[in-house]
Coordinates of C-alpha atoms in Angstrom, one line a residue:
X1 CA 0.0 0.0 0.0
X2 CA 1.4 3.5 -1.3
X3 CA -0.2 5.1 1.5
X4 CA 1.3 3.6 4.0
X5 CA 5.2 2.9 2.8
X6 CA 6.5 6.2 4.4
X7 CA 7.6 6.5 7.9
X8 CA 6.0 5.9 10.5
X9 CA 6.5 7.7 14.0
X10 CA 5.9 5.9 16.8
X11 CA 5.5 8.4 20.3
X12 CA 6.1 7.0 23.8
X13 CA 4.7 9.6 26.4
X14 CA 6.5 8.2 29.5
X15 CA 6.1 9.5 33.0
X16 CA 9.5 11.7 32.7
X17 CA 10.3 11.8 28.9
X18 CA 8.1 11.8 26.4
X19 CA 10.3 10.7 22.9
X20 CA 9.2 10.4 19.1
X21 CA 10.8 8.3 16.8
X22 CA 10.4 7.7 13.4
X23 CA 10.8 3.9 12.0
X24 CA 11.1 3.1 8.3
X25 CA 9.7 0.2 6.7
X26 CA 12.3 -2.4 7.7
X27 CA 12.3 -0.9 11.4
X28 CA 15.1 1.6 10.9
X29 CA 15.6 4.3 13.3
X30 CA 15.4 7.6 10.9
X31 CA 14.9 10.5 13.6
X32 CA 14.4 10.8 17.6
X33 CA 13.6 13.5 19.7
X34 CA 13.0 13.7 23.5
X35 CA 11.6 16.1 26.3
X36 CA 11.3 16.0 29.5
X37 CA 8.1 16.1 31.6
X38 CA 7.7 17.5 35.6
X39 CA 6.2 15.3 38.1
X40 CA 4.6 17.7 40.5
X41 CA 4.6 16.2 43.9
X42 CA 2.9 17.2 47.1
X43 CA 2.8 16.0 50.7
X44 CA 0.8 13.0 51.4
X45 CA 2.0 10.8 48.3
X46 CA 0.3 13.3 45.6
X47 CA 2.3 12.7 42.6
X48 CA 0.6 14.7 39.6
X49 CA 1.1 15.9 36.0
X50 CA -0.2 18.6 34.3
X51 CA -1.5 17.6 30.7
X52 CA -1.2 21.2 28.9
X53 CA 2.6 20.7 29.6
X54 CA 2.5 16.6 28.5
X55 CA 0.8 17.6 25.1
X56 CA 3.2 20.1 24.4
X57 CA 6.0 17.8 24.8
X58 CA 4.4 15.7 22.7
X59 CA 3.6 18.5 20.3
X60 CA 7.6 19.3 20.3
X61 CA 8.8 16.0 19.6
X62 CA 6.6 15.2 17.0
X63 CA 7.3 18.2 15.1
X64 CA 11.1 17.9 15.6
X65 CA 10.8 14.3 14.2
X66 CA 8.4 15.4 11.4
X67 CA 10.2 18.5 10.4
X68 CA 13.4 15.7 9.6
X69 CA 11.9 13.4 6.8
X70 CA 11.6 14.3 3.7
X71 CA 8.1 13.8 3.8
X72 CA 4.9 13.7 6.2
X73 CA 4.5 10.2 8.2
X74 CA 2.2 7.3 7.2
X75 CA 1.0 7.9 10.4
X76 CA 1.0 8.4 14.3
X77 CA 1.6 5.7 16.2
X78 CA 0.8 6.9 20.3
X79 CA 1.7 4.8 23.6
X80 CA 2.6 5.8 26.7
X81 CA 2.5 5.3 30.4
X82 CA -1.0 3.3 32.0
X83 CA -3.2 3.7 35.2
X84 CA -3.4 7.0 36.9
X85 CA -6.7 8.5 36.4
X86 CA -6.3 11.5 34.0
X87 CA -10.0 13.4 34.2
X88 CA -11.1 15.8 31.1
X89 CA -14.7 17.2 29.9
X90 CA -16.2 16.7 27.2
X91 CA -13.6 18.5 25.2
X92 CA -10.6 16.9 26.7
X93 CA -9.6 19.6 28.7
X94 CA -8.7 19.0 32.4
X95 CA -10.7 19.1 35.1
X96 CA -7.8 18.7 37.6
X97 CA -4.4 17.8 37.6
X98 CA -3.8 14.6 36.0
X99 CA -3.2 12.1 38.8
X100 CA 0.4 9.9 38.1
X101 CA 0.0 6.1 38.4
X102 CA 2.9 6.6 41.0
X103 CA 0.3 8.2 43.6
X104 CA 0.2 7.2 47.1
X105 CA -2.7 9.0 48.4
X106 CA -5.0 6.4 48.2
X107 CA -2.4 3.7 49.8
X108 CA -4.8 3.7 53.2
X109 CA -7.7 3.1 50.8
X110 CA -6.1 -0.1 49.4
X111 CA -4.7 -0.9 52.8
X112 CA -8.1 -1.2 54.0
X113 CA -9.7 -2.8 50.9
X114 CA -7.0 -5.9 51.2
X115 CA -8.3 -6.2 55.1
X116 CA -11.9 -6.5 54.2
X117 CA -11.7 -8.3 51.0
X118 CA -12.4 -6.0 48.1
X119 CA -8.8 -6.5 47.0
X120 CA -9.7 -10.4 46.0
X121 CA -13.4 -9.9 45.4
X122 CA -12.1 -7.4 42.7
X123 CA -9.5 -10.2 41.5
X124 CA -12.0 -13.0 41.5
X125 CA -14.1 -10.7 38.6
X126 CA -11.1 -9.5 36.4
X127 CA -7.8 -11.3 37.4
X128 CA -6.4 -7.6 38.5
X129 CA -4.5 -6.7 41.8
X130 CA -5.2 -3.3 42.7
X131 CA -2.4 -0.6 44.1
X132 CA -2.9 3.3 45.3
X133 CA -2.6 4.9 41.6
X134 CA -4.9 3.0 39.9
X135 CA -8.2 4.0 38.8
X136 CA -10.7 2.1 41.4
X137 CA -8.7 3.5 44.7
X138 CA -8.4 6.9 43.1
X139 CA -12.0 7.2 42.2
X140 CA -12.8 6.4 45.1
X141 CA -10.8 8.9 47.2
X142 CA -11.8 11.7 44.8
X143 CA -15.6 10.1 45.7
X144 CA -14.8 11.4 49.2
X145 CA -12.8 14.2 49.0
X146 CA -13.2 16.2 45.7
X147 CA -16.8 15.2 44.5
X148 CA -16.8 18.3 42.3
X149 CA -14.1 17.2 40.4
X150 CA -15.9 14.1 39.2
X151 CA -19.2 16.3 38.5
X152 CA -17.7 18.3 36.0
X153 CA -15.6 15.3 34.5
X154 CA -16.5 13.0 31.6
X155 CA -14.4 11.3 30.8
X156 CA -12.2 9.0 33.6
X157 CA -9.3 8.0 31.1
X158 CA -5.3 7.5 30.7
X159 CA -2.7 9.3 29.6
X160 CA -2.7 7.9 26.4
X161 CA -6.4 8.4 25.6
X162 CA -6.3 12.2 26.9
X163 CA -3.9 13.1 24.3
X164 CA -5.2 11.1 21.5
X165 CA -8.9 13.2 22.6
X166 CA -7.1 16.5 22.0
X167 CA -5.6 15.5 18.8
X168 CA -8.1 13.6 17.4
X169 CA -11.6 14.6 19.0
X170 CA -12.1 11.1 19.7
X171 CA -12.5 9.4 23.1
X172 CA -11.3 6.4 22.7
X173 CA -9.2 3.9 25.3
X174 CA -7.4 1.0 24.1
X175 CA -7.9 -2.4 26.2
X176 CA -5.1 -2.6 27.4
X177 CA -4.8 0.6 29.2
X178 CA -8.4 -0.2 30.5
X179 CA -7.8 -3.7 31.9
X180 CA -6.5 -2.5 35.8
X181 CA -9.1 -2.8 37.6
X182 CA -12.2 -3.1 35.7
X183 CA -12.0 -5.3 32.8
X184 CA -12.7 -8.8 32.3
X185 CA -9.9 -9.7 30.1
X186 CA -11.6 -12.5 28.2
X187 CA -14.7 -10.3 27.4
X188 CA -12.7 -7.3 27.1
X189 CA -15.7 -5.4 28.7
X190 CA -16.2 -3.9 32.3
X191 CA -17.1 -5.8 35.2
X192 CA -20.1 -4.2 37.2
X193 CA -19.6 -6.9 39.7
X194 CA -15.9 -5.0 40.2
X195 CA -17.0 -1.5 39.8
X196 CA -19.8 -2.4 42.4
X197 CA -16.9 -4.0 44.9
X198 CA -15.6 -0.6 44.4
X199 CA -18.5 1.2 45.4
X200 CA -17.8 3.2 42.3
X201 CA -20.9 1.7 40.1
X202 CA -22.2 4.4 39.5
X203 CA -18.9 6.4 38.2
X204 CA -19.2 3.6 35.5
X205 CA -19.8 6.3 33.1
X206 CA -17.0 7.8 32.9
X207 CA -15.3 5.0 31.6
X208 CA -14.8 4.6 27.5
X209 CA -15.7 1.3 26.4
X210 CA -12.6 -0.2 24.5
X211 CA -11.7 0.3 21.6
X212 CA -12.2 -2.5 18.8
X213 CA -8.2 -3.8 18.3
X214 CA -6.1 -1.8 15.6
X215 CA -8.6 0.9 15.5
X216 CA -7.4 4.0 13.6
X217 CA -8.5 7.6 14.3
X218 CA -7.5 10.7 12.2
X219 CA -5.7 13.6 13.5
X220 CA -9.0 16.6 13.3
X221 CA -7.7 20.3 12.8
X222 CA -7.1 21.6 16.0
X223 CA -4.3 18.2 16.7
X224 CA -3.2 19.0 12.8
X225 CA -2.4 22.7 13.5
X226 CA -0.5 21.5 16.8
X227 CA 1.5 18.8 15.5
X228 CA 2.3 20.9 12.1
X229 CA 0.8 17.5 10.0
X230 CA -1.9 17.2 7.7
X231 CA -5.6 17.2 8.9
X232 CA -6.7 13.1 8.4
X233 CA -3.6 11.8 9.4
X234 CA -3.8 8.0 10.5
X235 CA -3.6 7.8 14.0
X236 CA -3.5 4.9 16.6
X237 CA -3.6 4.7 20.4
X238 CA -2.1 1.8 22.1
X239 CA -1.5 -0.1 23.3
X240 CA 0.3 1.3 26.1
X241 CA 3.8 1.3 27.1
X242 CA 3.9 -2.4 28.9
X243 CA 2.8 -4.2 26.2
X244 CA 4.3 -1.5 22.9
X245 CA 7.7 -2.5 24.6
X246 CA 7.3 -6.1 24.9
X247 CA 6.0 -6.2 21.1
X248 CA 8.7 -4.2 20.0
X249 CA 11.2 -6.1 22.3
X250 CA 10.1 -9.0 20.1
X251 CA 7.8 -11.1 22.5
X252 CA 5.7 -13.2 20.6
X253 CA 5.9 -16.5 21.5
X254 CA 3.7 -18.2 24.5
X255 CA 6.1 -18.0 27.0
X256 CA 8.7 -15.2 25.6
X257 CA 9.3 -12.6 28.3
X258 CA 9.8 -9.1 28.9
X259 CA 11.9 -7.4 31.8
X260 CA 11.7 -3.5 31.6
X261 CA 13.9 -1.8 34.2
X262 CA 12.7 1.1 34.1
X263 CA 11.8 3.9 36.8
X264 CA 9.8 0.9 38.0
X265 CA 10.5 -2.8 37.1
X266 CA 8.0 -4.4 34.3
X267 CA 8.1 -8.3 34.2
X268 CA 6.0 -9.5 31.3
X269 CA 5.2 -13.5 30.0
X270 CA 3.0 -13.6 26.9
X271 CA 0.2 -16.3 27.7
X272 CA -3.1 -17.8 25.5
X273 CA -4.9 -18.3 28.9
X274 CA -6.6 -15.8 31.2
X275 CA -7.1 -18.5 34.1
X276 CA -6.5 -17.3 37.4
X277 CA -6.6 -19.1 40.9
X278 CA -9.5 -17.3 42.9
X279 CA -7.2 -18.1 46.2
X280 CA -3.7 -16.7 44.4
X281 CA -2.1 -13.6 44.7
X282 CA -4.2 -11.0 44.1
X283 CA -1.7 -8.8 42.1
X284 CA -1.0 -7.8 38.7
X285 CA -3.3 -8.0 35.6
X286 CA -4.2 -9.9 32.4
X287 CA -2.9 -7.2 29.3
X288 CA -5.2 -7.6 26.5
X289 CA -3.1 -7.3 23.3
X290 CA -4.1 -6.7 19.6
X291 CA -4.6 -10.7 19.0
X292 CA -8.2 -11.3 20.5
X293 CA -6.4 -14.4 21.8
X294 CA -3.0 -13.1 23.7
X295 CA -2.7 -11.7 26.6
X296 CA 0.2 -10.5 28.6
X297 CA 0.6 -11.7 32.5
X298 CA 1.8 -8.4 33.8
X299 CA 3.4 -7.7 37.0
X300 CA 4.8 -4.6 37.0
X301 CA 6.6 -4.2 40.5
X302 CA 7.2 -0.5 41.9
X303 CA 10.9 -1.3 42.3
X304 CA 13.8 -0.5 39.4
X305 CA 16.3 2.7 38.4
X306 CA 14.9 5.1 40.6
X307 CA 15.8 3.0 43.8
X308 CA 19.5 2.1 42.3
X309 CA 19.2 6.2 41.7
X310 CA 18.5 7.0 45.2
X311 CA 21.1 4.4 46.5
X312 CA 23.8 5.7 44.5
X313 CA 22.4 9.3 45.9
X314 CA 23.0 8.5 49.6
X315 CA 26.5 7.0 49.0
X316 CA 27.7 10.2 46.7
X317 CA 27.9 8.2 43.6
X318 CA 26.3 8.8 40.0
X319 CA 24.6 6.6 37.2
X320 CA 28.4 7.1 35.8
X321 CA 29.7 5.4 38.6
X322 CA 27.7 2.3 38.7
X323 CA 30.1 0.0 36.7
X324 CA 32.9 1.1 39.0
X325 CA 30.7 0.4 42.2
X326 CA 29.3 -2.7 40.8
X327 CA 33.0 -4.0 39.5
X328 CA 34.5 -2.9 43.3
X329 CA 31.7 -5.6 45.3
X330 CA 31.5 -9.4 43.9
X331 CA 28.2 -11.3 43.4
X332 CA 26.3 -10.8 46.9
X333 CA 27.9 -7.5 47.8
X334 CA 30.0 -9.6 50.9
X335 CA 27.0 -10.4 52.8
X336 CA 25.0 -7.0 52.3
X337 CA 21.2 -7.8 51.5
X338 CA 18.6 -5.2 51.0
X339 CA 15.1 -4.7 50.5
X340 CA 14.3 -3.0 47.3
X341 CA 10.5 -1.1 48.5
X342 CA 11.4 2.2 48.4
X343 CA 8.2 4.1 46.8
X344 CA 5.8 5.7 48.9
X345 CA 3.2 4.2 47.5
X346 CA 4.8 0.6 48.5
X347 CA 5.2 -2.5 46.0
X348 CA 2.1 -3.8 43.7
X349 CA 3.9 -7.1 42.0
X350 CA 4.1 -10.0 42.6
X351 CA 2.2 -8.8 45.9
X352 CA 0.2 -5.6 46.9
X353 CA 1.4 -4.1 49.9
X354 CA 0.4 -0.4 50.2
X355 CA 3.2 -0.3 53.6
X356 CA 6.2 -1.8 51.9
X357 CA 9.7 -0.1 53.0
X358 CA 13.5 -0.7 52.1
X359 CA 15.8 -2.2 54.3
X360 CA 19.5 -3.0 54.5
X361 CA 21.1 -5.7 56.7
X362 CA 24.5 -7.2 57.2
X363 CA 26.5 -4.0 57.2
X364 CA 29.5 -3.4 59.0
X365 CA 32.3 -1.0 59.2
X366 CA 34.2 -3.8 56.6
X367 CA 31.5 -2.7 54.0
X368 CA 31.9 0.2 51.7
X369 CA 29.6 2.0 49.3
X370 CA 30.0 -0.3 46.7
X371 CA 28.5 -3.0 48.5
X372 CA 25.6 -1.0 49.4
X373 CA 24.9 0.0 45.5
X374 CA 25.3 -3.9 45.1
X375 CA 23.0 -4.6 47.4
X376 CA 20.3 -2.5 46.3
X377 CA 20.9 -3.6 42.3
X378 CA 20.7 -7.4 43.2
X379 CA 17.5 -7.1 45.2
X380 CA 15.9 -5.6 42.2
X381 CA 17.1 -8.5 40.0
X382 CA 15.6 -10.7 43.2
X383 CA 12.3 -8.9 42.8
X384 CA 12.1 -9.3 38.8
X385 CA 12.5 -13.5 39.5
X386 CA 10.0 -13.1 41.3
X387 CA 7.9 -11.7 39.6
X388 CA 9.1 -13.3 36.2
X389 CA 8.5 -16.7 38.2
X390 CA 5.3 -15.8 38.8
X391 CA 4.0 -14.8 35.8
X392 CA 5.0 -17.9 34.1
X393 CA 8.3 -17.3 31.8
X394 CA 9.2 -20.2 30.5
X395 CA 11.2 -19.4 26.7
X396 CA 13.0 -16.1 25.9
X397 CA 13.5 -13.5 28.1
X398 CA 14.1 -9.9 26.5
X399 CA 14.9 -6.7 28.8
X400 CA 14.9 -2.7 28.0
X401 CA 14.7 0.3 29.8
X402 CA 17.8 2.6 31.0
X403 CA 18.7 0.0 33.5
X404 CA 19.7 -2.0 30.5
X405 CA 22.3 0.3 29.6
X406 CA 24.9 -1.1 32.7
X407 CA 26.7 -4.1 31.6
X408 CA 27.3 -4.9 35.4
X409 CA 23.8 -5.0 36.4
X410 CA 22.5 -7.0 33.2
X411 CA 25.4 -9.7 34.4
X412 CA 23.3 -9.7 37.8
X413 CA 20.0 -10.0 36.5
X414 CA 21.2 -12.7 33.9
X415 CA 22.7 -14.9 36.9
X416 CA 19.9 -14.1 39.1
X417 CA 17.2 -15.4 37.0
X418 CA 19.3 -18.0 35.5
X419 CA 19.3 -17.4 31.9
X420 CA 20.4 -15.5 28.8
X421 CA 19.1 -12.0 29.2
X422 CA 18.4 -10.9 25.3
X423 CA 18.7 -6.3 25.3
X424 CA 17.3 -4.7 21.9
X425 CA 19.6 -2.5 20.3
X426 CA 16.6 -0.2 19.8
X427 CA 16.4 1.2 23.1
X428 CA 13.0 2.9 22.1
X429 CA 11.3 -0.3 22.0
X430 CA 8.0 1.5 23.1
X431 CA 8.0 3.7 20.3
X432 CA 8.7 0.6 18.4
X433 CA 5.8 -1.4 19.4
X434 CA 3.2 1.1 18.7
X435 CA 5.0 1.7 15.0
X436 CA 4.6 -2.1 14.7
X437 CA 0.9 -2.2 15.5
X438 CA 0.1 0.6 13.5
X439 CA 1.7 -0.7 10.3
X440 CA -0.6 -4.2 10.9
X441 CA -3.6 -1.5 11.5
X442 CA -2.7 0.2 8.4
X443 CA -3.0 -3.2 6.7
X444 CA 0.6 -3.5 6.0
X445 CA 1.8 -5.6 8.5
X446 CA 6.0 -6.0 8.7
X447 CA 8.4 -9.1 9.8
X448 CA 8.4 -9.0 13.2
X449 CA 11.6 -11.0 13.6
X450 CA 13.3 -8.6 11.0
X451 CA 12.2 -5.8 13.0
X452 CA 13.6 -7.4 16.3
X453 CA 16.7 -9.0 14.7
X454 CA 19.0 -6.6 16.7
X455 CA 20.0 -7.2 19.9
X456 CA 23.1 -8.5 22.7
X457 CA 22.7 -11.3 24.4
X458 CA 23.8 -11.5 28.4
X459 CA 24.8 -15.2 29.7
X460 CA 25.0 -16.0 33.4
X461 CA 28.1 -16.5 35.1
X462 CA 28.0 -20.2 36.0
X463 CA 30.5 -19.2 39.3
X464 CA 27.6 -17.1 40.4
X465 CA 25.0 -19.8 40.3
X466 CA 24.9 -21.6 43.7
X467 CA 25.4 -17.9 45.4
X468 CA 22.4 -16.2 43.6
X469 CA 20.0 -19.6 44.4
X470 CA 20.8 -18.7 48.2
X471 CA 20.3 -15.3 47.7
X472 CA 17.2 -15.7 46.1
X473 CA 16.1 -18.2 48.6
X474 CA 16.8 -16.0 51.8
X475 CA 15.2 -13.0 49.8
X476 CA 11.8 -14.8 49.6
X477 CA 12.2 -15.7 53.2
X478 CA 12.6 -11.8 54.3
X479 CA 9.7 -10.7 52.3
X480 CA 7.4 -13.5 53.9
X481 CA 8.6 -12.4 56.8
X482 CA 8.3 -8.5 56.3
X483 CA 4.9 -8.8 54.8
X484 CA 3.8 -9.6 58.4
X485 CA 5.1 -6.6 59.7
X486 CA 3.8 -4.8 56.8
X487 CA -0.5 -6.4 57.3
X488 CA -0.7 -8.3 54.3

């Protein structure tokens, strides 16, 4: 198709970058651009975004991107970060600030719905956990506290969706983004038995219904005159970022796997089953993908970079010191272990527990900073086996994100979980994903293995085996063990 052999760029509106790349037909990289977004933070666990300031980024790095090729796009491939509840009228505009998935005001809420059983009544009806920045917890707390705020809204939505309304006119959310807490995954429609659990039944209306898979809007004036493309312009929303990276990280066997260490840590397993024990874990969620038949088991634990970040921080290290830290301490950081729970709002995978804290133990005055950073960067690699574990991986495992980028902690994670660990050359796998799925909407669907062909592949060190089976042993026993301090 003529219409759709141009470029295609693919934008990934992350929680703290927002980046546009353009992919050619074979999957090349043509032209990037990135900014940066503000997180506004508040007392309390208020984490916020305003969404004038996120569609501008996104109005910069498109036009930078477009302004490079030779010609206008193909079309507008959109993903971007889930959950949060990002409120607009009927016109898309804000109603409030836009409220960040990494939120913790609502941890008490969750807290109290685990004690009484909403947590796993909710689970029973859609396979979903629930954690303080998703939508039911945050509905409700606005339910209580701002009330006003959900009068004047209409729309209840994502990040994704909200900027895909102001471009396009459309409201329109893609499954995927609407599967945590709501959706019943195999119907791929909205549980009122959930919503009722909530006690946010009748909120109901706010919600889009989801979006047929591959659907394709247009860009209308107004998001033509912002983005400096033609008026009509394909567009396509979603899916977002969790399962655009692990499609453009090449997952697409039953089984394959996707670890994105990120700001947060991502473990993904692609599955053809949406069964779930009614007395498991009640953690995580069922993706829906573009095949009506795929899902993705998604755990997507509130560990990852920014907790290696904050380490480093507190010992007067950078990220440009890691690989000299990590080189300095062997495999198990001489005896230093760590819990890795350092957010606010507490850890949501493989487990939900609202009070989750950090810890370090073993440390003496024979330990230096270097086994402290250790510490820290192998209990994340400890929390993504778990979570991996628990999701199912049982073939390939692929990783991205800016963790990715140290050698020294891709070696840990590699012996940690046991296997080859396989890192994209494209580091904008996102970006990728969403390009992917739009050229199969566009009815010109590409090679996904010749798209994914690039990539390094990190072995295990054998010598590290026995030590990281231990490890991994005693860090399961400390988090059974902290969970009963913690109430869950």
């Amino acid at each position: 198709m003529t219409e759709t052999a141009g470029a295609i760029i693919g934008v990934d509106i992350g929680t703290s970058v927002t980046k546009a790349v353009a992919f050619d037909r074979d999957g090349n990289r043509l032209h990037a651009a990135a900014r940066r977004s503000t997180l506004l933070r508040e007392p309390g666990g208020v984490v916020e975004q305003d969404l004038e300031e996120v569609l501008d980024g996104v109005a910069e790095v498109v036009r930078e991107v477009a302004a490079a090729l030779p010609a206008p796009p193909a079309a507008l491939a959109l993903t971007g970060q889930g959950d949060g509840l990002w409120l607009r009228d009927t016109e898309g505009r804000p109603v409030r600030r836009m409220i960040s998935w990494m939120d913790g005001r609502a941890a008490q809420l969750v807290s109290r719905w685990q004690q009484d059983g909403t947590v796993r009544e909710v689970f029973r009806h859609t396979g979903s956990g629930m954690f303080p920045g998703c939508h039911a917890p945050l509905l409700a707390w606005l339910r209580e506290h701002e009330p006003e705020t959900l009068e004047r809204a209409a729309v209840a939505g994502y990040c994704v969706d909200a900027i895909v309304q102001r471009l396009t006119g459309t409201v329109s959310v893609d499954a995927s983004d609407a599967t945590l807490p709501f959706l019943d995954p195999a119907t791929r429609s909205y549980s009122p038995a959930a919503l009722a659990a909530c006690g946010v039944a009748e909120l109901s209306h706010l919600l889009p219904a989801p979006a047929a898979p591959r659907a394709v809007l247009s860009l209308d004036p107004e998001g033509a005159a912002l983005l400096g493309l033609p008026a009509g312009l394909p567009v396509t929303s979603g899916p977002y970022d969790l399962p655009a990276c692990a499609i453009g990280s090449g997952v697409q066997q039953i089984g394959d796997g996707l670890l994105t260490v990120g700001t947060t840590l991502a473990c993904q397993v692609l599955t053809d089953r949406t069964d779930r024990d009614p007395d498991g874990e009640p953690a995580g969620m069922w993706l829906c993908t573009p095949e009506t038949d795929r899902w993705l088991r998604a755990l997507p634990a509130m560990v990852g970079t920014a907790g290696i970040d904050w380490a480093l921080g507190v010992v007067g290290a950078s990220t440009d010191d890691l690989e000299a830290l990590l080189d300095k301490s062997p495999a198990g950081a001489r005896g230093v272990v760590a819990l890795p729970f350092l957010s606010e709002a507490g850890e949501r995978a493989p487990f939900v527990a609202p009070a989750a804290r950090a810890s370090f133990e073993g440390m003496s005055l024979a330990h230096d900073r270097a086994d402290l950073v250790r510490a820290m960067c192998e209990a994340v690699g400890y929390a993504a086996r778990h979570c991996l574990e628990t999701a199912g991986l049982s073939r390939t495992l692929a990783a991205c994100g800016g963790g990715t980028r140290s050698q020294g902690w891709m070696r840990a994670f590699a012996g940690i979980l046991g296997r080859p660990v396989r890192v994209p050359t494209e580091t904008e796998v996102g970006a990728k994903g969403a390009a992917i799925v739009a050229r199969a909407a566009l009815g010109d669907p590409v090679d996904q293995d010749r798209w994914n062909a690039g990539y390094r592949l990190v072995q295990p060190n054998d010598a590290d085996r026995d030590h990281y089976e231990r490890g991994y042993a005693e860090y399961r026993e400390r988090i059974t063990a902290a969970r009963a301090r913690w109430g869950v």
